[in-house]
PDB file of C-alpha atoms in Angstrom:
ATOM      1  CA  GLN A   1       7.666 -14.474  -9.464  1.00 89.00           C
ATOM      2  CA  VAL A   2       7.613 -10.344  -8.878  1.00 94.00           C
ATOM      3  CA  GLN A   3       9.495  -8.691  -6.902  1.00 96.00           C
ATOM      4  CA  LEU A   4       8.230  -5.237  -4.538  1.00 97.00           C
ATOM      5  CA  VAL A   5      10.400  -2.493  -3.049  1.00 96.00           C
ATOM      6  CA  GLU A   6       8.071   0.286  -0.471  1.00 96.00           C
ATOM      7  CA  SER A   7       9.442   3.267   0.190  1.00 96.00           C
ATOM      8  CA  GLY A   8       8.761   6.303   1.786  1.00 97.00           C
ATOM      9  CA  GLY A   9       8.338   5.436   5.260  1.00 95.00           C
ATOM     10  CA  GLY A  10       8.251   7.539   8.189  1.00 97.00           C
ATOM     11  CA  LEU A  11       7.659   9.776  11.054  1.00 98.00           C
ATOM     12  CA  VAL A  12       5.127  11.978  10.948  1.00 98.00           C
ATOM     13  CA  GLN A  13       2.806  14.669  13.084  1.00 98.00           C
ATOM     14  CA  ALA A  14      -0.972  14.037  13.239  1.00 98.00           C
ATOM     15  CA  GLY A  15      -2.392  15.764  10.199  1.00 98.00           C
ATOM     16  CA  GLY A  16       0.748  15.400   8.185  1.00 98.00           C
ATOM     17  CA  SER A  17       1.205  13.939   5.154  1.00 98.00           C
ATOM     18  CA  LEU A  18       3.428  10.899   3.559  1.00 98.00           C
ATOM     19  CA  LYS A  19       3.437   9.565  -0.111  1.00 98.00           C
ATOM     20  CA  LEU A  20       4.445   5.486  -0.504  1.00 98.00           C
ATOM     21  CA  SER A  21       6.215   4.159  -3.243  1.00 98.00           C
ATOM     22  CA  CYS A  22       6.158   0.574  -4.564  1.00 98.00           C
ATOM     23  CA  ALA A  23       8.386  -0.116  -7.232  1.00 97.00           C
ATOM     24  CA  ALA A  24       8.012  -3.765  -8.839  1.00 96.00           C
ATOM     25  CA  SER A  25       9.930  -5.551 -10.738  1.00 94.00           C
ATOM     26  CA  GLY A  26       9.689  -9.054 -12.718  1.00 92.00           C
ATOM     27  CA  ARG A  27       6.888 -10.788 -13.667  1.00 89.00           C
ATOM     28  CA  THR A  28       5.017  -7.668 -13.840  1.00 88.00           C
ATOM     29  CA  PHE A  29       2.818  -8.172 -17.166  1.00 89.00           C
ATOM     30  CA  SER A  30       1.046 -10.586 -14.322  1.00 89.00           C
ATOM     31  CA  ILE A  31      -0.147  -8.241 -12.113  1.00 91.00           C
ATOM     32  CA  SER A  32      -3.999  -7.933 -12.169  1.00 92.00           C
ATOM     33  CA  SER A  33      -4.387  -5.600  -8.713  1.00 94.00           C
ATOM     34  CA  MET A  34      -1.900  -3.994  -6.998  1.00 96.00           C
ATOM     35  CA  ALA A  35      -2.772  -2.936  -2.998  1.00 98.00           C
ATOM     36  CA  TRP A  36      -1.653  -1.701   0.553  1.00 98.00           C
ATOM     37  CA  TYR A  37      -2.165  -3.287   3.376  1.00 98.00           C
ATOM     38  CA  ARG A  38      -1.039  -2.132   7.261  1.00 98.00           C
ATOM     39  CA  GLN A  39       0.190  -4.325  10.444  1.00 98.00           C
ATOM     40  CA  ALA A  40       0.369  -2.576  13.759  1.00 96.00           C
ATOM     41  CA  PRO A  41       1.389  -4.104  16.727  1.00 92.00           C
ATOM     42  CA  GLY A  42      -0.382  -7.089  17.859  1.00 94.00           C
ATOM     43  CA  ASP A  43      -3.077  -6.989  14.905  1.00 95.00           C
ATOM     44  CA  GLN A  44      -3.509  -8.860  11.811  1.00 97.00           C
ATOM     45  CA  ARG A  45      -2.485  -7.471   8.745  1.00 97.00           C
ATOM     46  CA  ASP A  46      -5.262  -5.667   7.136  1.00 97.00           C
ATOM     47  CA  SER A  47      -5.979  -4.113   3.362  1.00 98.00           C
ATOM     48  CA  VAL A  48      -5.970  -0.131   3.350  1.00 98.00           C
ATOM     49  CA  ALA A  49      -6.616   0.324  -1.000  1.00 98.00           C
ATOM     50  CA  ARG A  50      -6.296  -1.583  -4.102  1.00 98.00           C
ATOM     51  CA  ILE A  51      -5.569  -0.210  -7.606  1.00 96.00           C
ATOM     52  CA  ARG A  52      -7.157  -2.691 -10.652  1.00 93.00           C
ATOM     53  CA  SER A  53      -6.720  -2.922 -14.477  1.00 85.00           C
ATOM     54  CA  GLY A  54      -8.353   0.217 -15.360  1.00 86.00           C
ATOM     55  CA  GLY A  55      -7.797   1.999 -12.289  1.00 90.00           C
ATOM     56  CA  ILE A  56     -10.835   1.016 -10.224  1.00 95.00           C
ATOM     57  CA  THR A  57      -9.663   1.940  -6.549  1.00 97.00           C
ATOM     58  CA  ASN A  58     -11.242   0.368  -3.409  1.00 97.00           C
ATOM     59  CA  TYR A  59     -10.631   1.870   0.239  1.00 98.00           C
ATOM     60  CA  ALA A  60     -10.848   0.867   3.593  1.00 98.00           C
ATOM     61  CA  ASP A  61     -14.078   2.821   5.479  1.00 98.00           C
ATOM     62  CA  SER A  62     -11.071   3.887   7.691  1.00 97.00           C
ATOM     63  CA  VAL A  63      -9.080   5.832   5.144  1.00 98.00           C
ATOM     64  CA  LYS A  64     -11.267   7.273   2.664  1.00 98.00           C
ATOM     65  CA  GLY A  65     -10.915  10.894   1.815  1.00 97.00           C
ATOM     66  CA  ARG A  66      -7.897  10.970   3.469  1.00 98.00           C
ATOM     67  CA  PHE A  67      -5.719   8.099   0.784  1.00 98.00           C
ATOM     68  CA  THR A  68      -5.303   7.714  -2.109  1.00 98.00           C
ATOM     69  CA  ILE A  69      -3.688   4.659  -4.033  1.00 98.00           C
ATOM     70  CA  SER A  70      -2.440   5.519  -7.788  1.00 97.00           C
ATOM     71  CA  ARG A  71      -0.556   4.024 -10.115  1.00 93.00           C
ATOM     72  CA  ASP A  72       1.752   4.780 -12.849  1.00 90.00           C
ATOM     73  CA  GLY A  73       2.238   2.486 -15.649  1.00 79.00           C
ATOM     74  CA  ARG A  74       2.581  -0.899 -14.674  1.00 73.00           C
ATOM     75  CA  ASN A  75       5.726  -1.248 -12.146  1.00 88.00           C
ATOM     76  CA  THR A  76       5.127   1.390  -9.876  1.00 95.00           C
ATOM     77  CA  VAL A  77       1.861   1.838  -6.926  1.00 97.00           C
ATOM     78  CA  TYR A  78       1.743   4.427  -4.202  1.00 98.00           C
ATOM     79  CA  LEU A  79      -0.274   5.729  -1.321  1.00 98.00           C
ATOM     80  CA  GLN A  80      -0.789   8.992  -0.279  1.00 98.00           C
ATOM     81  CA  MET A  81      -1.461   9.555   2.794  1.00 98.00           C
ATOM     82  CA  ASN A  82      -3.055  12.825   4.413  1.00 98.00           C
ATOM     83  CA  SER A  83      -4.513  14.165   7.362  1.00 98.00           C
ATOM     84  CA  LEU A  84      -2.486  11.405   8.802  1.00 98.00           C
ATOM     85  CA  LYS A  85      -3.747  10.393  12.020  1.00 98.00           C
ATOM     86  CA  PRO A  86      -2.008   8.222  14.973  1.00 97.00           C
ATOM     87  CA  GLU A  87      -4.044   5.876  14.668  1.00 97.00           C
ATOM     88  CA  ASP A  88      -2.947   5.038  11.028  1.00 98.00           C
ATOM     89  CA  THR A  89       0.786   3.802  12.760  1.00 98.00           C
ATOM     90  CA  ALA A  90       1.563   0.530  11.317  1.00 98.00           C
ATOM     91  CA  VAL A  91       3.925  -1.073   8.917  1.00 98.00           C
ATOM     92  CA  TYR A  92       2.415  -0.842   5.513  1.00 98.00           C
ATOM     93  CA  TYR A  93       3.102  -3.497   2.641  1.00 98.00           C
ATOM     94  CA  CYS A  94       2.422  -3.481  -0.947  1.00 98.00           C
ATOM     95  CA  ASN A  95       0.786  -5.950  -2.375  1.00 97.00           C
ATOM     96  CA  ALA A  96       1.075  -7.254  -6.010  1.00 96.00           C
ATOM     97  CA  ASN A  97      -1.659  -9.913  -7.151  1.00 94.00           C
ATOM     98  CA  THR A  98      -0.947 -12.146  -9.786  1.00 93.00           C
ATOM     99  CA  ALA A  99      -2.703 -15.696 -11.550  1.00 89.00           C
ATOM    100  CA  TRP A 100      -0.082 -17.693  -9.437  1.00 89.00           C
ATOM    101  CA  GLY A 101      -1.113 -15.996  -6.090  1.00 93.00           C
ATOM    102  CA  ASP A 102       0.127 -12.564  -4.628  1.00 95.00           C
ATOM    103  CA  ASN A 103       3.610 -11.106  -3.772  1.00 96.00           C
ATOM    104  CA  TRP A 104       4.766  -9.177  -0.613  1.00 97.00           C
ATOM    105  CA  GLY A 105       7.211  -5.705  -0.491  1.00 97.00           C
ATOM    106  CA  GLN A 106       9.485  -6.136   2.680  1.00 97.00           C
ATOM    107  CA  GLY A 107       6.979  -3.406   4.280  1.00 97.00           C
ATOM    108  CA  THR A 108       8.153   0.266   5.745  1.00 97.00           C
ATOM    109  CA  GLN A 109       7.576   1.826   9.062  1.00 98.00           C
ATOM    110  CA  VAL A 110       4.848   4.628   9.315  1.00 98.00           C
ATOM    111  CA  THR A 111       4.330   6.735  12.989  1.00 98.00           C
ATOM    112  CA  VAL A 112       2.080   9.257  13.372  1.00 98.00           C
ATOM    113  CA  SER A 113       2.793  11.305  16.346  1.00 97.00           C
ATOM    114  CA  SER A 114      -0.059  12.980  18.239  1.00 93.00           C
TER     115      SER A 114
END
């Protein structure tokens, strides 16, 4: 099992920036990739960005050029969000993928006002 705790969400005006953090604990040696997802009210949970071993990253088209995912060693992953838009408003969830399945954090709210 991997435990994940997110932080850094909040309220920001359109065009502003936020940086989310996710701290992993437990069987962190088993993590193969980490990611950020988001879910707006009434919508499904969608992938935003993923970072794999070796630092390979993938982004949703809607955030390319604005968001940057990074990882500090094995235990912490970040999501730097710039040029935020009202449509980025959602609960953001940290994800850690292991051989035994996915692990999720509790989520952190990001609200972007117009």
